Short mmCIF file of C-alpha atoms in Angstrom, two decimals:
data_model
loop_
_atom_site.label_atom_id
_atom_site.label_comp_id
_atom_site.label_asym_id
_atom_site.label_seq_id
_atom_site.Cartn_x
_atom_site.Cartn_y
_atom_site.Cartn_z
CA GLY M 172 16.20 -3.95 -6.72
CA ASP M 173 15.87 -7.40 -7.62
CA LEU M 174 14.26 -7.70 -10.81
CA ALA M 175 16.27 -4.36 -12.49
CA LYS M 176 19.38 -6.07 -11.82
CA LYS M 177 17.59 -8.33 -14.25
CA GLY M 178 17.41 -6.03 -16.85
CA TYR M 179 13.75 -5.20 -15.94
CA ASP M 180 11.84 -2.53 -16.38
CA VAL M 181 11.08 -1.55 -13.28
CA THR M 182 8.76 1.16 -11.90
CA ILE M 183 7.69 2.08 -8.15
CA PHE M 184 3.68 4.22 -7.43
CA GLU M 185 4.28 5.04 -4.06
CA ALA M 186 1.03 6.86 -2.90
CA LEU M 187 2.10 9.77 -1.16
CA HIS M 188 4.67 12.50 -2.78
CA LEU M 189 7.33 10.85 -0.98
CA ALA M 190 8.80 6.80 -2.56
CA GLY M 191 9.10 4.54 0.39
CA GLY M 192 6.21 4.19 1.99
CA VAL M 193 6.10 2.90 6.18
CA LEU M 194 10.12 2.89 5.49
CA VAL M 195 9.44 7.25 5.41
CA TYR M 196 6.47 7.84 6.90
CA GLY M 197 5.42 5.13 8.89
CA ILE M 198 9.32 4.73 10.96
CA PRO M 199 9.41 7.56 13.41
CA GLU M 200 13.41 8.65 12.47
CA PHE M 201 15.01 8.60 15.74
CA ARG M 202 15.05 4.62 14.83
CA LEU M 203 14.92 4.91 10.88
CA PRO M 204 16.33 8.22 9.96
CA LYS M 205 14.80 8.82 6.96
CA ALA M 206 18.42 9.26 4.89
CA ILE M 207 19.41 5.63 5.26
CA VAL M 208 15.83 5.23 3.90
CA GLN M 209 16.98 7.38 0.98
CA LYS M 210 19.89 6.84 0.09
CA GLU M 211 18.01 2.88 -0.41
CA ILE M 212 15.31 5.18 -3.34
CA ASP M 213 18.48 6.45 -5.19
CA GLY M 214 20.20 3.00 -5.49
CA LEU M 215 17.42 1.40 -6.57
CA LYS M 216 17.24 4.76 -9.36
CA ASP M 217 20.79 4.11 -9.92
CA LEU M 218 19.68 0.97 -11.27
CA GLY M 219 16.59 2.14 -13.64
CA VAL M 220 13.91 2.05 -11.20
CA LYS M 221 11.80 5.07 -11.85
CA VAL M 222 9.27 7.00 -9.26
CA GLU M 223 6.08 7.89 -9.81
CA THR M 224 5.03 9.83 -6.49
CA ASN M 225 1.36 10.47 -5.56
CA MET M 226 -0.61 7.79 -7.79
CA VAL M 227 -3.33 5.80 -5.47
CA ILE M 228 -3.22 2.72 -7.72
CA GLY M 229 -6.93 1.68 -7.89
CA LYS M 230 -7.72 5.73 -7.98
CA VAL M 231 -5.90 7.30 -9.99
CA LEU M 232 -5.41 4.14 -12.44
CA SER M 233 -5.99 0.42 -11.56
CA ILE M 234 -4.33 -2.58 -12.20
CA ASP M 235 -6.37 -3.70 -14.93
CA GLU M 236 -4.87 -0.64 -16.30
CA LEU M 237 -1.36 -1.09 -15.97
CA ILE M 238 -1.94 -4.19 -17.61
CA GLU M 239 -3.84 -4.19 -20.67
CA GLU M 240 -2.66 0.22 -20.89
CA TYR M 241 0.39 0.81 -19.53
CA GLY M 242 2.19 -2.29 -21.47
CA PHE M 243 3.16 -3.26 -17.32
CA GLU M 244 4.11 -7.87 -18.22
CA ALA M 245 3.30 -8.05 -14.62
CA VAL M 246 2.34 -6.15 -11.02
CA PHE M 247 3.75 -6.09 -7.26
CA ILE M 248 0.61 -5.23 -4.82
CA GLY M 249 3.14 -4.09 -1.82
CA SER M 250 1.05 -1.43 -0.47
CA GLY M 251 1.09 -2.48 3.43
CA ALA M 252 -1.32 -2.66 5.94
CA GLY M 253 -2.83 1.23 6.58
CA LEU M 254 -6.05 1.10 7.16
CA PRO M 255 -6.34 1.49 10.68
CA ARG M 256 -8.33 0.07 13.54
CA PHE M 257 -10.78 1.61 16.28
CA MET M 258 -12.20 0.79 19.08
CA GLY M 259 -16.00 1.31 18.27
CA ILE M 260 -16.77 3.27 22.25
CA GLU M 261 -18.09 6.13 22.61
CA GLY M 262 -16.50 9.49 22.32
CA GLU M 263 -13.58 8.47 19.30
CA ASN M 264 -15.36 11.02 16.87
CA LEU M 265 -14.34 13.50 19.00
CA ASN M 266 -11.21 16.39 17.78
CA GLY M 267 -8.29 15.17 18.76
CA VAL M 268 -9.36 11.48 18.94
CA VAL M 269 -6.92 10.30 16.27
CA SER M 270 -5.12 6.70 14.59
CA ALA M 271 -1.54 6.27 15.44
CA ASN M 272 -1.06 5.67 11.53
CA GLU M 273 -2.35 9.13 11.16
CA PHE M 274 0.03 10.83 14.23
CA LEU M 275 3.18 9.19 12.61
CA THR M 276 3.17 9.58 9.16
CA ARG M 277 2.26 13.01 10.00
CA THR M 278 4.22 13.48 12.89
CA ASN M 279 6.70 11.97 9.89
CA LEU M 280 5.98 14.04 6.34
CA MET M 281 5.64 17.33 8.37
CA HIS M 282 8.87 17.32 9.83
CA ALA M 283 6.97 17.91 13.20
CA TYR M 284 10.53 15.44 14.65
CA ASP M 285 13.07 18.41 13.32
CA GLU M 286 13.06 22.06 15.12
CA GLU M 287 13.49 23.49 11.79
CA TYR M 288 9.94 23.12 11.60
CA ASP M 289 7.22 25.19 12.40
CA THR M 290 4.81 21.67 12.26
CA PRO M 291 0.80 22.20 12.98
CA ILE M 292 0.78 18.60 15.23
CA TYR M 293 -1.37 19.17 17.80
CA VAL M 294 -0.46 16.81 20.85
CA GLY M 295 -1.57 18.82 23.47
CA GLN M 296 0.17 18.91 27.66
CA ARG M 297 -1.13 15.31 28.23
CA VAL M 298 -1.36 12.52 25.50
CA VAL M 299 -3.03 8.57 25.98
CA VAL M 300 -2.05 5.96 24.03
CA VAL M 301 -3.90 3.43 23.70
CA GLY M 302 -2.41 -0.75 22.70
CA GLY M 303 1.26 -2.47 23.74
CA GLY M 304 2.23 -3.32 20.10
CA ASN M 305 5.30 -1.46 18.08
CA VAL M 306 3.70 0.94 16.32
CA ALA M 307 2.85 2.27 20.35
CA MET M 308 5.94 2.52 21.32
CA ASP M 309 6.88 4.34 18.27
CA ALA M 310 3.02 7.05 18.94
CA VAL M 311 4.33 7.24 22.91
CA ARG M 312 8.21 8.10 22.33
CA THR M 313 6.86 10.77 19.04
CA ALA M 314 4.57 12.47 21.16
CA LYS M 315 7.17 11.99 24.07
CA ARG M 316 9.37 14.19 22.32
CA LEU M 317 6.97 16.46 21.39
CA GLY M 318 6.68 17.86 24.42
CA ALA M 319 3.50 15.61 25.84
CA GLN M 320 3.65 13.48 29.56
CA ALA M 321 3.32 10.17 27.73
CA THR M 322 0.41 6.86 28.54
CA ILE M 323 0.54 4.26 27.55
CA VAL M 324 -2.82 2.05 28.50
CA TYR M 325 -3.21 -1.48 27.21
CA ARG M 326 -5.62 -3.97 28.99
CA ARG M 327 -3.20 -6.94 29.90
CA SER M 328 0.04 -6.88 32.09
CA GLU M 329 3.62 -6.54 30.49
CA ALA M 330 3.79 -10.02 30.44
CA GLU M 331 1.61 -10.36 27.57
CA LEU M 332 2.59 -6.98 25.93
CA PRO M 333 3.25 -7.43 21.83
CA ALA M 334 5.99 -5.03 21.30
CA ARG M 335 10.20 -5.92 21.91
CA VAL M 336 10.80 -6.60 25.01
CA GLU M 337 14.23 -2.93 24.06
CA GLU M 338 11.38 -0.89 23.05
CA VAL M 339 9.43 -1.22 25.97
CA HIS M 340 12.07 -0.98 28.35
CA HIS M 341 13.68 1.77 25.61
CA ALA M 342 10.06 4.02 26.00
CA LYS M 343 10.44 3.57 30.05
CA GLU M 344 14.15 5.20 29.89
CA GLU M 345 12.43 8.26 29.06
CA GLY M 346 9.77 8.70 31.51
CA ILE M 347 6.63 7.03 29.38
CA GLU M 348 4.50 6.16 32.22
CA PHE M 349 2.78 2.24 31.87
CA ARG M 350 -1.27 1.70 32.72
CA MET M 351 -1.79 -2.04 32.99
CA LEU M 352 -4.71 -3.95 32.93
CA THR M 353 -6.64 -0.61 32.15
CA ASN M 354 -9.41 -0.88 29.29
CA PRO M 355 -10.47 2.18 27.80
CA THR M 356 -14.44 2.44 27.84
CA ARG M 357 -15.27 5.94 26.72
CA VAL M 358 -13.73 8.93 25.65
CA ILE M 359 -14.53 12.08 27.17
CA GLY M 360 -15.15 15.59 25.69
CA ASP M 361 -15.60 18.84 26.30
CA GLU M 362 -18.65 21.58 24.76
CA LYS M 363 -16.99 21.99 21.75
CA GLY M 364 -15.79 18.85 20.21
CA TRP M 365 -11.93 18.02 22.48
CA VAL M 366 -11.37 15.26 23.79
CA THR M 367 -10.31 16.44 28.32
CA GLY M 368 -10.05 12.56 29.56
CA ILE M 369 -10.58 9.06 28.77
CA ASN M 370 -13.59 6.42 30.65
CA CYS M 371 -11.39 3.41 31.73
CA LEU M 372 -12.14 0.02 33.52
CA LYS M 373 -9.57 -2.13 35.55
CA MET M 374 -9.48 -5.36 34.07
CA GLU M 375 -7.69 -8.29 35.84
CA LEU M 376 -6.58 -11.41 33.68
CA GLY M 377 -9.07 -15.08 33.69
CA GLU M 378 -7.64 -17.76 30.93
CA PRO M 379 -5.42 -17.82 28.10
CA ASP M 380 -7.50 -17.09 24.51
CA ALA M 381 -6.87 -18.54 21.52
CA SER M 382 -3.14 -16.37 20.96
CA GLY M 383 -1.84 -18.38 24.23
CA ARG M 384 -2.65 -14.69 26.19
CA ARG M 385 -4.36 -14.12 29.37
CA SER M 386 -7.72 -12.68 28.77
CA PRO M 387 -8.65 -9.98 30.31
CA VAL M 388 -11.37 -9.78 32.30
CA GLU M 389 -13.02 -6.36 33.79
CA VAL M 390 -13.59 -5.75 37.30
CA ALA M 391 -16.42 -4.53 37.86
CA GLY M 392 -16.85 -1.39 39.81
CA SER M 393 -13.54 -0.15 38.79
CA ASP M 394 -14.39 2.53 36.19
CA PHE M 395 -11.81 5.28 36.59
CA GLU M 396 -10.87 8.55 34.07
CA ILE M 397 -7.42 9.55 33.21
CA ALA M 398 -7.08 13.13 31.79
CA CYS M 399 -5.26 13.91 28.57
CA ASP M 400 -5.55 16.10 25.41
CA VAL M 401 -4.74 13.57 23.10
CA VAL M 402 -6.19 9.81 22.76
CA ILE M 403 -3.46 7.90 19.94
CA MET M 404 -5.57 4.10 19.38
CA ALA M 405 -2.33 2.53 18.57
CA LEU M 406 -4.76 -0.75 18.17
CA GLY M 407 -3.46 -3.03 14.57
CA THR M 408 -3.76 -2.47 11.07
CA SER M 409 -5.54 -4.66 8.46
CA PRO M 410 -4.51 -3.87 3.89
CA ASN M 411 -6.97 -0.95 2.46
CA PRO M 412 -9.27 -2.92 -0.24
CA LEU M 413 -9.13 -0.37 -2.37
CA ILE M 414 -7.04 -2.42 -5.06
CA ALA M 415 -9.17 -5.26 -4.04
CA ALA M 416 -12.33 -3.53 -4.93
CA THR M 417 -11.51 -2.51 -8.70
CA THR M 418 -9.24 -5.60 -9.02
CA GLU M 419 -11.57 -8.07 -10.75
CA ASN M 420 -10.85 -12.15 -9.78
CA LEU M 421 -8.52 -10.69 -6.79
CA GLU M 422 -8.89 -12.85 -4.10
CA THR M 423 -9.05 -11.31 -0.76
CA SER M 424 -9.08 -13.51 3.10
CA ARG M 425 -11.32 -12.48 5.63
CA ARG M 426 -9.49 -10.45 7.43
CA GLY M 427 -9.08 -8.29 4.01
CA CYS M 428 -5.52 -9.85 2.79
CA ILE M 429 -4.68 -10.18 -0.57
CA VAL M 430 -4.37 -14.43 -1.36
CA ALA M 431 -0.86 -15.17 -2.66
CA ASP M 432 1.28 -18.62 -2.99
CA GLU M 433 4.51 -18.82 -1.52
CA ALA M 434 5.79 -17.60 -4.87
CA GLY M 435 3.62 -14.01 -4.00
CA ARG M 436 1.09 -15.40 -7.27
CA THR M 437 -2.12 -13.64 -6.60
CA THR M 438 -5.11 -15.36 -7.66
CA ARG M 439 -4.83 -13.81 -10.26
CA PRO M 440 -2.19 -14.54 -14.10
CA GLY M 441 0.43 -12.23 -13.59
CA VAL M 442 -0.13 -9.32 -9.76
CA PHE M 443 1.55 -11.08 -7.61
CA ALA M 444 1.77 -9.26 -4.13
CA GLY M 445 3.78 -9.70 -0.46
CA GLY M 446 4.81 -7.90 2.75
CA ASP M 447 2.07 -6.36 5.10
CA ALA M 448 -1.20 -6.41 1.81
CA VAL M 449 -0.94 -10.20 1.99
CA THR M 450 -0.54 -11.39 6.29
CA GLY M 451 -1.57 -8.16 7.40
CA ALA M 452 0.37 -6.29 9.47
CA ALA M 453 4.60 -7.15 10.20
CA THR M 454 7.62 -6.49 10.08
CA VAL M 455 10.02 -5.43 7.35
CA ILE M 456 12.63 -7.60 6.94
CA LEU M 457 9.33 -10.26 6.86
CA ALA M 458 8.40 -7.94 3.75
CA MET M 459 11.58 -6.93 2.07
CA GLY M 460 11.48 -11.10 1.77
CA ALA M 461 8.64 -11.32 0.28
CA GLY M 462 9.58 -9.00 -1.90
CA LYS M 463 12.81 -10.66 -3.21
CA THR M 464 10.43 -13.89 -3.52
CA ALA M 465 7.69 -12.23 -5.44
CA ALA M 466 10.69 -10.95 -7.87
CA ALA M 467 11.71 -14.06 -8.97
CA GLY M 468 8.13 -15.27 -9.29
CA ILE M 469 7.93 -12.18 -11.53
CA ASP M 470 11.37 -13.00 -13.44
CA GLU M 471 9.88 -17.10 -13.44
CA TYR M 472 6.16 -16.23 -14.81
CA ILE M 473 7.92 -13.66 -17.92
CA LYS M 474 9.72 -15.19 -18.74
CA ASN M 475 7.53 -18.59 -19.61
CA ILE M 476 5.64 -15.39 -21.25
CA ARG M 477 7.89 -14.82 -23.35
CA GLU M 478 8.75 -17.96 -23.89
CA GLU M 479 8.77 -19.01 -27.82
CA TYR M 480 7.25 -21.94 -29.50
CA SER M 481 5.64 -22.68 -32.85
CA ALA M 482 1.76 -22.65 -32.73
CA LEU M 483 -0.49 -22.35 -35.29
CA GLY M 484 1.88 -21.11 -37.99
CA ASN M 485 3.29 -18.00 -35.73
CA ARG M 486 6.01 -17.78 -33.34
CA VAL M 487 4.40 -18.22 -29.87
CA VAL M 488 5.86 -14.97 -27.27
CA GLY M 489 3.68 -16.69 -23.79
CA LYS M 490 1.51 -18.13 -22.76
CA SER M 491 -0.80 -18.83 -19.03
CA GLU M 492 -3.47 -20.94 -18.65
CA VAL M 493 -6.48 -18.63 -20.41
CA GLU M 494 -4.40 -17.03 -22.83
CA LEU M 495 -1.77 -17.00 -25.72
CA PHE M 496 1.09 -15.14 -26.90
CA PHE M 497 1.83 -15.11 -30.50
CA GLN M 498 4.29 -12.82 -32.70
CA ASP M 499 3.18 -12.42 -36.27
CA GLU M 500 6.02 -12.25 -38.92
CA ASN M 501 5.81 -7.82 -38.47
CA GLY M 502 6.60 -8.44 -35.06
CA ASN M 503 3.44 -7.03 -34.17
CA TYR M 504 1.93 -9.66 -30.30
CA ILE M 505 -1.97 -10.97 -30.35
CA LYS M 506 -3.14 -12.22 -27.39
CA TRP M 507 -5.50 -14.55 -27.66
CA ILE M 508 -8.23 -15.42 -24.83
CA SER M 509 -10.22 -18.92 -25.15
CA ASP M 510 -13.27 -17.08 -24.70
CA GLY M 511 -13.19 -15.37 -28.35
CA SER M 512 -10.88 -12.03 -27.82
CA VAL M 513 -7.78 -11.35 -29.86
CA THR M 514 -5.51 -8.49 -28.94
CA GLU M 515 -3.47 -6.76 -31.25
CA TYR M 516 -0.46 -5.42 -30.55
CA SER M 517 2.26 -3.16 -31.92
CA TYR M 518 5.11 -1.65 -30.66
CA ASP M 519 7.67 0.37 -32.34
CA ASP M 520 11.94 0.37 -32.29
CA GLN M 521 11.85 2.07 -28.70
CA GLY M 522 9.42 -0.76 -27.58
CA ASN M 523 7.45 2.11 -27.42
CA SER M 524 3.50 0.52 -27.05
CA LEU M 525 2.14 2.01 -30.75
CA GLY M 526 -1.63 0.36 -30.07
CA MET M 527 -4.11 -3.07 -29.87
CA SER M 528 -6.78 -3.61 -31.36
CA LEU M 529 -9.44 -5.16 -30.01
CA TYR M 530 -11.89 -8.36 -31.90
CA ILE M 531 -14.42 -10.79 -30.58
CA ASN M 532 -15.49 -13.57 -33.16
CA ASP M 533 -13.30 -11.63 -35.87
CA VAL M 534 -15.07 -8.67 -35.19
CA LEU M 535 -13.23 -5.69 -34.44
CA ILE M 536 -14.79 -4.32 -31.50
CA SER M 537 -12.16 -1.15 -30.76
CA THR M 538 -9.24 0.51 -31.70
CA THR M 539 -6.18 2.37 -29.23
CA ALA M 540 -3.56 4.45 -30.26
CA TYR M 541 -0.65 5.74 -28.76
CA THR M 542 1.95 9.12 -28.96
CA TRP M 543 5.11 9.10 -28.20
CA GLU M 544 7.57 11.82 -27.51
CA ASN M 545 10.84 11.49 -25.57
CA GLY M 546 10.10 8.36 -24.46
CA LEU M 547 7.47 9.71 -23.19
CA ARG M 548 3.36 9.00 -23.78
CA THR M 549 1.63 12.30 -24.80
CA SER M 550 -1.71 10.90 -26.05
CA VAL M 551 -3.99 7.68 -26.07
CA THR M 552 -6.83 8.13 -29.18
CA THR M 553 -9.60 5.03 -28.72
CA THR M 554 -11.68 3.90 -30.90
CA MET M 555 -14.77 1.89 -29.96
CA GLU M 556 -17.70 0.57 -32.57
CA THR M 557 -20.84 -0.43 -30.84
CA GLN M 558 -24.01 -1.20 -31.67
CA GLY M 559 -23.70 0.38 -35.97
CA MET M 560 -21.40 3.85 -33.31
CA THR M 561 -18.57 4.65 -33.27
CA GLN M 562 -17.15 6.80 -30.27
CA ARG M 563 -14.24 8.13 -29.84
CA ILE M 564 -12.14 9.05 -26.13
CA LEU M 565 -9.06 10.83 -27.10
CA MET M 566 -6.63 11.25 -23.93
CA THR M 567 -3.26 13.94 -24.83
CA TYR M 568 -0.56 14.08 -20.56
CA ASP M 569 1.45 16.61 -19.77
CA SER M 570 5.47 16.69 -19.74
CA SER M 571 5.49 14.94 -16.51
CA GLY M 572 3.62 12.21 -18.33
CA ARG M 573 0.90 12.70 -15.67
CA LEU M 574 -2.93 12.40 -17.50
CA HIS M 575 -3.69 16.22 -18.48
CA ARG M 576 -7.48 16.25 -20.31
CA GLN M 577 -9.43 13.50 -21.46
CA ASP M 578 -12.37 14.22 -24.50
#
């Protein structure tokens, strides 16, 4: 929204079929009504922001393709932390064991919370949610609303619960059972592979650990079982590695989080990141703040790229640490990179890219030509010259701008 207000052409790429991210599929309706989120999305669209759904970046398109083929001057990664953690105990592969992420996503996107929808979500009669954070509270309260007897199992005491106090209070008011100082050791199943219960150990608190919370210690010989039909693991999440794995020179931490500075700049020029993808699982407010900070950083970055000053007799329209952007007398953009390669860009009167040519040491290596109709790209033709051979690739797009065919 901030960048659109500054006059930039902004596009959001959403992995799922509905825009809104975790606000839509991760937070229950009773905590954040979908109508409120949709109003915010409509407001963005009114500002001119485009929304592309069913676009898994790193799979459908890469960061490199967004910049090099689609011509985006900067990219912001706000892909969150949606990779769930499991305990690694016996029986976690049984039918009826799910992550809180999957459970909440299915409930939200399939409208299981709405009595008018016949949503096939199985909760059985008894649900155990393992974990004590806010997501665990969301999952257990959702299971309760779907008709199950719902229980929280947590290995520390109530004083160490990471969930907000009000979330715990609301859960208790709704009849949620809390089994504190209880640690699952095995999920039990029947001969057909379905959950029938969970085996646990009683715990007691020892000395504080690195987080300042007292460490739980097993009580010997305290094994017992809790009968249940579904086990929901709410043990935290980490960023999905897909984008980092498909983007060169994008540094990540040992926890899989994208490394970014205070302005949201990553180790890849022109690529910014923020929210859970950088910090790990946190709050919506912190993610929103990171987005606004990155918007300011992107604005500064693009303004610097477009900054005009003279160099080599041409009008330079921007620079970065490793590349310079020039504009020749015909209005075509040229990108010079220190490794000896030069890419020439050309645009039509509407700002649509007509194509680009790549030279290495003054030798033409490849050309790419685009065709447009009513503001949508209809085809891309790439011609490459390698070892005296010419290879041509033609990609055509349908009326919605999605890839239709590649020859």
